[in-house]
mmCIF file of C-alpha atoms in Angstrom:
data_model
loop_
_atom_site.group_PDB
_atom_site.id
_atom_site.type_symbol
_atom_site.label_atom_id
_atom_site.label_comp_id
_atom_site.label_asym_id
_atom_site.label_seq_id
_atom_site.Cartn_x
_atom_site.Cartn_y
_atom_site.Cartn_z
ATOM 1 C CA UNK A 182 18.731 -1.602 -19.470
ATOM 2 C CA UNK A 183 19.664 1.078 -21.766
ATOM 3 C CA UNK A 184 19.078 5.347 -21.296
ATOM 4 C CA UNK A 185 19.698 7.980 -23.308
ATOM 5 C CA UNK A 186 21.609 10.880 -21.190
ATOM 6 C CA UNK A 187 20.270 13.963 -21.670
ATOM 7 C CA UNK A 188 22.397 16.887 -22.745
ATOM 8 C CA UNK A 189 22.022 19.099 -19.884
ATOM 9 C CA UNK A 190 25.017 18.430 -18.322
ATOM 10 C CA UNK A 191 23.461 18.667 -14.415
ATOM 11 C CA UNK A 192 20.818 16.179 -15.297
ATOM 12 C CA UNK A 193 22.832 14.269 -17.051
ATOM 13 C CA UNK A 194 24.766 13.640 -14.021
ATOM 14 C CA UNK A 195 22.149 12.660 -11.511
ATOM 15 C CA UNK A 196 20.903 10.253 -14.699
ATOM 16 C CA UNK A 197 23.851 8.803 -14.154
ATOM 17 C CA UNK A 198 24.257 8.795 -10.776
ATOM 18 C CA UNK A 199 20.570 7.056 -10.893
ATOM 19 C CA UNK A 200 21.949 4.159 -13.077
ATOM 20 C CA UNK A 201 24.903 3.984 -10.899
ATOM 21 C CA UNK A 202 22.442 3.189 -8.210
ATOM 22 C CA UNK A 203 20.039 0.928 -9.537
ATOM 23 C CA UNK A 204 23.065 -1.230 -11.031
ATOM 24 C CA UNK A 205 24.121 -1.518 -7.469
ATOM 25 C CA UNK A 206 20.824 -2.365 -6.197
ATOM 26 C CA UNK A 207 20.289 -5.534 -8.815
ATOM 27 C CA UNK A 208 23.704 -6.557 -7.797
ATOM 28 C CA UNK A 209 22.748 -7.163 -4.460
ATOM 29 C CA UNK A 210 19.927 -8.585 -5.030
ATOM 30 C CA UNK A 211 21.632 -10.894 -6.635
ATOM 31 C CA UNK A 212 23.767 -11.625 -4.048
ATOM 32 C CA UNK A 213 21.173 -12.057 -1.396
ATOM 33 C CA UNK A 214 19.965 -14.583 -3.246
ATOM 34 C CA UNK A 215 23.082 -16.566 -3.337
ATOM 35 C CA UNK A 216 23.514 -15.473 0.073
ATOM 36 C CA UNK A 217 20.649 -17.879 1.408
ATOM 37 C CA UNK A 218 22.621 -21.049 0.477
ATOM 38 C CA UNK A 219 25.731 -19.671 1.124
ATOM 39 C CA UNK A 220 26.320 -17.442 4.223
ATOM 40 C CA UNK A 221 26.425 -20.487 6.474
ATOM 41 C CA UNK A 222 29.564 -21.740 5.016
ATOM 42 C CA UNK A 223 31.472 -18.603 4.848
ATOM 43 C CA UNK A 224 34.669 -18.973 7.416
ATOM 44 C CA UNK A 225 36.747 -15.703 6.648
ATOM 45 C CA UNK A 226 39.235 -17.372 7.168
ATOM 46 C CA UNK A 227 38.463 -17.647 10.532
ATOM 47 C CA UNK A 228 38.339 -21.177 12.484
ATOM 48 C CA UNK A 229 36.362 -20.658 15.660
ATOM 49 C CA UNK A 230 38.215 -23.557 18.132
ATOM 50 C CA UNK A 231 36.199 -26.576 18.925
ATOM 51 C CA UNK A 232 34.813 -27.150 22.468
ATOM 52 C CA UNK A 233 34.016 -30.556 24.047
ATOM 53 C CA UNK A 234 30.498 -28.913 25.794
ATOM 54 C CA UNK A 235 28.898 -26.479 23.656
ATOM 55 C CA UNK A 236 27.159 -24.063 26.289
ATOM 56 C CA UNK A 237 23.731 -21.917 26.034
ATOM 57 C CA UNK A 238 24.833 -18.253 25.813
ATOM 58 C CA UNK A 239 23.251 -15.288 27.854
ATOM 59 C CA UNK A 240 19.803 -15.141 25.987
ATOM 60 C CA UNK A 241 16.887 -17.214 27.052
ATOM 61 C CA UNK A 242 16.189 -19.031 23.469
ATOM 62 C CA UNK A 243 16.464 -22.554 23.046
ATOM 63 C CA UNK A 244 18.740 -24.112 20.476
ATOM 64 C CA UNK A 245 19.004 -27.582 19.296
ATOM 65 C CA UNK A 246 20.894 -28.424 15.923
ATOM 66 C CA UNK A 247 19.484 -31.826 14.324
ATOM 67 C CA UNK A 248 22.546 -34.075 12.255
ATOM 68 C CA UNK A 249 21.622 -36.351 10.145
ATOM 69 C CA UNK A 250 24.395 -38.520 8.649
ATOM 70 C CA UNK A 251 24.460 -41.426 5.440
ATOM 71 C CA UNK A 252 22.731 -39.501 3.058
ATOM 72 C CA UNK A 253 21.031 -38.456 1.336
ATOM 73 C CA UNK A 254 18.307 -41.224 0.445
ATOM 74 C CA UNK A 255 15.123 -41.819 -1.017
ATOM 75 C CA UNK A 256 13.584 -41.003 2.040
ATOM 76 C CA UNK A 257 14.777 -37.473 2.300
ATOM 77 C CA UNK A 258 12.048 -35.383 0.718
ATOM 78 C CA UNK A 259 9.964 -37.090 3.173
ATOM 79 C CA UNK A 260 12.168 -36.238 5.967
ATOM 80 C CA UNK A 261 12.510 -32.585 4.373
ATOM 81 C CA UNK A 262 8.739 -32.244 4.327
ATOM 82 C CA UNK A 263 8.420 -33.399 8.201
ATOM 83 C CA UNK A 264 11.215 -30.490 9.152
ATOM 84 C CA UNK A 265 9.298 -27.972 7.093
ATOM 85 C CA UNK A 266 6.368 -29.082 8.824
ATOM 86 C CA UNK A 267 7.979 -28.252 12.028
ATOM 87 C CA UNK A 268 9.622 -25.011 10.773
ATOM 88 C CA UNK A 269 12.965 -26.955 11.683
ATOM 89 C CA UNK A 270 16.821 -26.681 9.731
ATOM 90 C CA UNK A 271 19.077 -29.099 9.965
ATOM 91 C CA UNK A 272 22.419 -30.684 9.128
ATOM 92 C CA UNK A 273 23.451 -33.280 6.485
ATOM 93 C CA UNK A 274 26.647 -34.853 6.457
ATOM 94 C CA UNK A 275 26.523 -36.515 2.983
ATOM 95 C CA UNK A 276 28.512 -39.382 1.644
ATOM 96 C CA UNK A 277 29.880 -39.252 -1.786
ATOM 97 C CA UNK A 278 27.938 -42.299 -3.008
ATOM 98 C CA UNK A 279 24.592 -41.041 -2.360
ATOM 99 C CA UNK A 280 24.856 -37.546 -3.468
ATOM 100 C CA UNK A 281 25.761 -39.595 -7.001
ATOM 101 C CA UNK A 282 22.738 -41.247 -6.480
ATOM 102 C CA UNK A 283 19.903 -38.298 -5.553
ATOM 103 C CA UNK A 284 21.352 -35.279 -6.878
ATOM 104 C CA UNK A 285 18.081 -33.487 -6.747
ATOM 105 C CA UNK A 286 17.619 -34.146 -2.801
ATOM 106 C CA UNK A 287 20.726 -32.647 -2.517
ATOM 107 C CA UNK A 288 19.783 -29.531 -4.715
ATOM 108 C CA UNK A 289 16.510 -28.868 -2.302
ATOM 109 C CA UNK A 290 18.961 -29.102 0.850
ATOM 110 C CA UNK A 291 20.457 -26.847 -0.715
ATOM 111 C CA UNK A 292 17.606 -24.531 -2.212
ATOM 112 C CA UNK A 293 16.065 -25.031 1.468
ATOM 113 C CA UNK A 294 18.320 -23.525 3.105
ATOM 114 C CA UNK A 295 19.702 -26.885 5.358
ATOM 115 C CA UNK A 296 23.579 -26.998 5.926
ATOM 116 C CA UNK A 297 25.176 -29.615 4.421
ATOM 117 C CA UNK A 298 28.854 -31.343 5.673
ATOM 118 C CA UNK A 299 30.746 -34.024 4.377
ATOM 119 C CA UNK A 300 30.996 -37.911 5.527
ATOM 120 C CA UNK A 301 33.311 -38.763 3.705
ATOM 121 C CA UNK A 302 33.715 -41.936 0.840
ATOM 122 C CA UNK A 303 34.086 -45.055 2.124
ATOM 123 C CA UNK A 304 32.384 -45.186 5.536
ATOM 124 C CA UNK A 305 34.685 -47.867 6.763
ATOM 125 C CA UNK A 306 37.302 -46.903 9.278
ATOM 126 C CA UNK A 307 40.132 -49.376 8.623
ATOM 127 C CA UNK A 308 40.202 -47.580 5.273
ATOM 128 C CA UNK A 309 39.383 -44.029 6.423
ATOM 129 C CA UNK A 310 41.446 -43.399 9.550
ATOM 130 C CA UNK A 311 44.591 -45.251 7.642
ATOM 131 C CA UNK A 312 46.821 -42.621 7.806
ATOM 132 C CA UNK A 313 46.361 -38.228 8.546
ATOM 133 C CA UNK A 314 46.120 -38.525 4.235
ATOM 134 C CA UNK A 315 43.416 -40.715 3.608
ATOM 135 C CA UNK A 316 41.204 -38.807 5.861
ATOM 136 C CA UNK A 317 41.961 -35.663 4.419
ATOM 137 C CA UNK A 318 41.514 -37.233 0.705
ATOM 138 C CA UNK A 319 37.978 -38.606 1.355
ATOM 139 C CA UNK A 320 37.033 -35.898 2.334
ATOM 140 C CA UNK A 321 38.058 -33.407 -0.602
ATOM 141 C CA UNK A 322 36.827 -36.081 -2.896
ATOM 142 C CA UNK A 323 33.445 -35.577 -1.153
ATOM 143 C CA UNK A 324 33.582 -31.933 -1.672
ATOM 144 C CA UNK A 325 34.416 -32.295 -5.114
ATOM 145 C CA UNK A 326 31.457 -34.395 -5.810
ATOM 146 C CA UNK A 327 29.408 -32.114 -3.557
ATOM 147 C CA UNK A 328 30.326 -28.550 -5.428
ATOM 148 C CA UNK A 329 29.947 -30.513 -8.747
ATOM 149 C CA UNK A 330 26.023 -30.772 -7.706
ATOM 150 C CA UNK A 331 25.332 -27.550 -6.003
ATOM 151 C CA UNK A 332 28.369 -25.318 -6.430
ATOM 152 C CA UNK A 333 29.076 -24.524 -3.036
ATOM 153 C CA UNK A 334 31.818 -25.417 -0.459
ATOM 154 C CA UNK A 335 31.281 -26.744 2.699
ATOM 155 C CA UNK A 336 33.914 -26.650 5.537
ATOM 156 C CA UNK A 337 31.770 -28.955 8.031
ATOM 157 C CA UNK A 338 32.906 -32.508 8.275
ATOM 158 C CA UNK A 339 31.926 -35.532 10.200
ATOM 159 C CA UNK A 340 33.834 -38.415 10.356
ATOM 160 C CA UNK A 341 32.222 -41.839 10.079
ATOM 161 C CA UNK A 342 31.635 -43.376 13.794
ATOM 162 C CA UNK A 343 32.611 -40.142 15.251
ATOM 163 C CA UNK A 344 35.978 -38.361 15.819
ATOM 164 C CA UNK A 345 37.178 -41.038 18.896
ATOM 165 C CA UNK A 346 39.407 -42.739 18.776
ATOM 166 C CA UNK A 347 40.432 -42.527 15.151
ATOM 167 C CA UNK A 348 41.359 -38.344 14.786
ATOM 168 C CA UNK A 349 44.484 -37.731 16.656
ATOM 169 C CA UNK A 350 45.889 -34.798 17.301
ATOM 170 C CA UNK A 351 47.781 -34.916 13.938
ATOM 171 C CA UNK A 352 44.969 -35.913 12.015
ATOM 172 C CA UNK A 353 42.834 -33.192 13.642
ATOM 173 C CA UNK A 354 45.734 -31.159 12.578
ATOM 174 C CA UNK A 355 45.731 -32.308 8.714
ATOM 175 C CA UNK A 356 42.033 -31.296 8.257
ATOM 176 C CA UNK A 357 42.048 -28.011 9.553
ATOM 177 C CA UNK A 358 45.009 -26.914 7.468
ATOM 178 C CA UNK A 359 42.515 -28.082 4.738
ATOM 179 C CA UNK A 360 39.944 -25.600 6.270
ATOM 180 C CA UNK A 361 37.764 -28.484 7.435
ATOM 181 C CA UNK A 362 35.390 -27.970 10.503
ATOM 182 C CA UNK A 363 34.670 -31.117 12.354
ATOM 183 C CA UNK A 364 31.866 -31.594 14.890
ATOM 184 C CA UNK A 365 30.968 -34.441 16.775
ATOM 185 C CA UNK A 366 27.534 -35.116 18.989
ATOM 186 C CA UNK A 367 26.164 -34.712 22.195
ATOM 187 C CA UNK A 368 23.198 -36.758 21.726
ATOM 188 C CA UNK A 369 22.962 -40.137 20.233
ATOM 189 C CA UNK A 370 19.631 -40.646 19.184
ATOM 190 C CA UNK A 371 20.689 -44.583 18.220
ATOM 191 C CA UNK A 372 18.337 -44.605 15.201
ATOM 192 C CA UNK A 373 20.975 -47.162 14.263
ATOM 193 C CA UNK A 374 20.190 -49.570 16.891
ATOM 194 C CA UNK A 375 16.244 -49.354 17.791
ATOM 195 C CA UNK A 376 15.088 -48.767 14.355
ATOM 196 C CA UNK A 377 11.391 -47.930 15.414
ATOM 197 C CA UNK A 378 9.741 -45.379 17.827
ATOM 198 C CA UNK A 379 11.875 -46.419 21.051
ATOM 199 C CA UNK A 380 14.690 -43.918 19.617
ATOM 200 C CA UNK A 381 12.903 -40.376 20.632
ATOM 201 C CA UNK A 382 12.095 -40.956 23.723
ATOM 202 C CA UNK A 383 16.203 -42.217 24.174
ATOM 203 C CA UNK A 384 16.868 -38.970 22.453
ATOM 204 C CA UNK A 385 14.465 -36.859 24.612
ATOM 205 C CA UNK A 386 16.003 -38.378 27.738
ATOM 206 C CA UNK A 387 19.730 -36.757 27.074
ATOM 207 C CA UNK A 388 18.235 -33.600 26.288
ATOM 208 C CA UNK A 389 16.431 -33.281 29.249
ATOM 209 C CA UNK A 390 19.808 -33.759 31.035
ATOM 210 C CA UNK A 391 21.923 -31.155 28.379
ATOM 211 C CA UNK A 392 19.300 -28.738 29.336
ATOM 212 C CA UNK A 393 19.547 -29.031 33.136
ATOM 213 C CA UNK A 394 23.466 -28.297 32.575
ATOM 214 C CA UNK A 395 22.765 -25.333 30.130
ATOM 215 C CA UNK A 396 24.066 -27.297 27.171
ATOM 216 C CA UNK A 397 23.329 -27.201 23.901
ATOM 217 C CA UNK A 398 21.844 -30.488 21.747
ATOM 218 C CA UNK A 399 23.798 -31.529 19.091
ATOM 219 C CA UNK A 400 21.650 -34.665 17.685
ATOM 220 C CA UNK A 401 22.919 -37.274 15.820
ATOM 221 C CA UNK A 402 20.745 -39.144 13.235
ATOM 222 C CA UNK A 403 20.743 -40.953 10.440
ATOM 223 C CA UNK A 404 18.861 -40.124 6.733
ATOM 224 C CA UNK A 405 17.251 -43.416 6.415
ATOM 225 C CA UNK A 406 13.532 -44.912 5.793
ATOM 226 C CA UNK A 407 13.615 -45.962 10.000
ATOM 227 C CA UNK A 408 14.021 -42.879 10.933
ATOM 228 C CA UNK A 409 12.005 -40.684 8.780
ATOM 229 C CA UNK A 410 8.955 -43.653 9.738
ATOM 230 C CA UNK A 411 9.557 -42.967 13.210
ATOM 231 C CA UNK A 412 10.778 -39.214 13.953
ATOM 232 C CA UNK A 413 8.121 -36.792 13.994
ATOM 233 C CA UNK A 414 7.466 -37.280 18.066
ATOM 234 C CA UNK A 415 10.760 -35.705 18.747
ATOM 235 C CA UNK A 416 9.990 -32.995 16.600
ATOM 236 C CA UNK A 417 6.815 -32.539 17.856
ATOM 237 C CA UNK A 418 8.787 -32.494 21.388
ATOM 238 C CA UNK A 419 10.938 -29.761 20.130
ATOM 239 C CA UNK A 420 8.612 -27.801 18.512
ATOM 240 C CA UNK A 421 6.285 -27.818 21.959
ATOM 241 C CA UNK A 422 9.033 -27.094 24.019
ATOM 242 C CA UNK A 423 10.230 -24.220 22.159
ATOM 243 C CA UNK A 424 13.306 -25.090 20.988
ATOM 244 C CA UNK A 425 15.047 -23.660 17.909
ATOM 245 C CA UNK A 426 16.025 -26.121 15.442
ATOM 246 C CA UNK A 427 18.599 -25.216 13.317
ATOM 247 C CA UNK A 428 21.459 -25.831 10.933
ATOM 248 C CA UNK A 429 25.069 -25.083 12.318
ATOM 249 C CA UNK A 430 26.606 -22.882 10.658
ATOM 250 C CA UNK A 431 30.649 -21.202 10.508
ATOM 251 C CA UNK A 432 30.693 -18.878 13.494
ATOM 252 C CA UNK A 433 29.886 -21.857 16.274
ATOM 253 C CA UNK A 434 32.453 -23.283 17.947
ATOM 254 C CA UNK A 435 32.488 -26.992 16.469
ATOM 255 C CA UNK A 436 31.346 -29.624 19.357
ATOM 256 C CA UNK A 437 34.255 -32.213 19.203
ATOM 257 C CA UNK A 438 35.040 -35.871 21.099
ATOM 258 C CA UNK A 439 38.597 -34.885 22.843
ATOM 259 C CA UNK A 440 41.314 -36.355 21.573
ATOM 260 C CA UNK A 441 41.475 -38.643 25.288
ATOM 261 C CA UNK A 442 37.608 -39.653 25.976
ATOM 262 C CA UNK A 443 36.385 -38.651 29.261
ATOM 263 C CA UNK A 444 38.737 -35.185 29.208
ATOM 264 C CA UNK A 445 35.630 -32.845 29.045
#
């Protein structure tokens, strides 16, 4: 954008003044844009500490945050369509082997507006939890391959089969001098185990209970043909109970196993 400044000095200057201002508009424009895919992530350097219940503040909406973990997969457009359907965000903790594999599912995550985390490489614990280091490493090779796709940086992790018994205190330690966020589950929806239609009502069921203790859902799921076959009742639950479904995001207090199980 080019103008020619007129001679008068005094107009000159609010001419100027006028570009200064319409330069700085653009700019943010710009960085709204980038803002949508971004903001979630942003920590300030600021950790908020995990808690082992995560507990419905003052206001009377109703929150659930869906986590799906293992992908992404060829059945994740599918499952991306159902939560558009139901005006629902979500949560992907993605392993490094299938972002390789569907790049572009992970580019609509991101375009979307979902959070995505990390799950690390291997997915096998006697090689993951081997030492404070190996943790740690899977999980920056993940973001590596991760920012290499959609050029952003995500602090959320999930470790394979949960946090306990594998992340001791020094392990827990390790990651968050990385600037990793952790979070765990409050709701096991075992998609792994009944592989059909039996899993929403098990996942309904603990809700019901979270929400008679003013808790918070934290859902964990899994991005796989089963479950995208079988999930729209719960979301159809959600959606007629008025919950909120959305992505976590940097200013929540992670949900984490403790260290000892049963200390809650």
């Amino acid at each position: 954008m080019h103008f020619n400044v007129p001679k008068n000095k005094t107009i000159g200057k609010y001419v100027v003044l006028f570009m200064v201002f319409v330069n700085f508009v653009i700019g943010q424009s710009s960085g709204n844009c980038l803002g949508k895919t971004q903001n979630q992530y942003v920590t300030s350097g600021y950790i908020p500490a995990p808690v082992h219940k995560l507990m419905v503040s003052n206001n009377s909406e109703k929150i659930v945050y869906l986590t799906f973990d293992d992908g992404p997969s060829s059945s994740s457009d599918k499952l991306m369509d159902l939560l558009d359907k139901y005006h629902a965000k979500a949560t992907f903790f993605l392993l490094q082997s299938n972002i390789l594999k569907h790049p572009k599912e992970v580019e609509r995550m991101n375009l979307e507006g979902f959070s995505l985390g990390l799950h690390g490489v291997t997915h096998d614990h006697r090689k993951l939890y081997r030492s404070k280091q190996t943790v740690v490493r899977e999980m920056s090779e993940d973001q590596k391959t991760l920012m290499n796709i959609v050029k952003i940086k995500t602090p959320f992790i999930r470790t394979p089969y949960g946090s306990y018994p594998f992340m001791k205190n020094n392990y827990r330690q390790a990651i968050n001098e990385k600037g990793f966020i952790m979070w765990d589950w409050n709701v096991d929806s075992h998609d792994w185990k009944y592989r059909n239609w039996r899993f929403n009502q098990v996942t309904i069921n603990q809700i019901k209970k979270l929400n008679a203790t003013n808790q918070i859902p934290v859902i964990l799921l899994h991005d796989r043909f089963s479950t995208v076959q079988n999930i729209e009742p719960l979301l159809k639950y959600l959606e007629l109970n008025h919950y909120k479904m959305n992505g976590i995001d940097a200013t929540l207090h992670p949900l984490q196993f403790p260290v000892e199980f049963g200390k809650f």
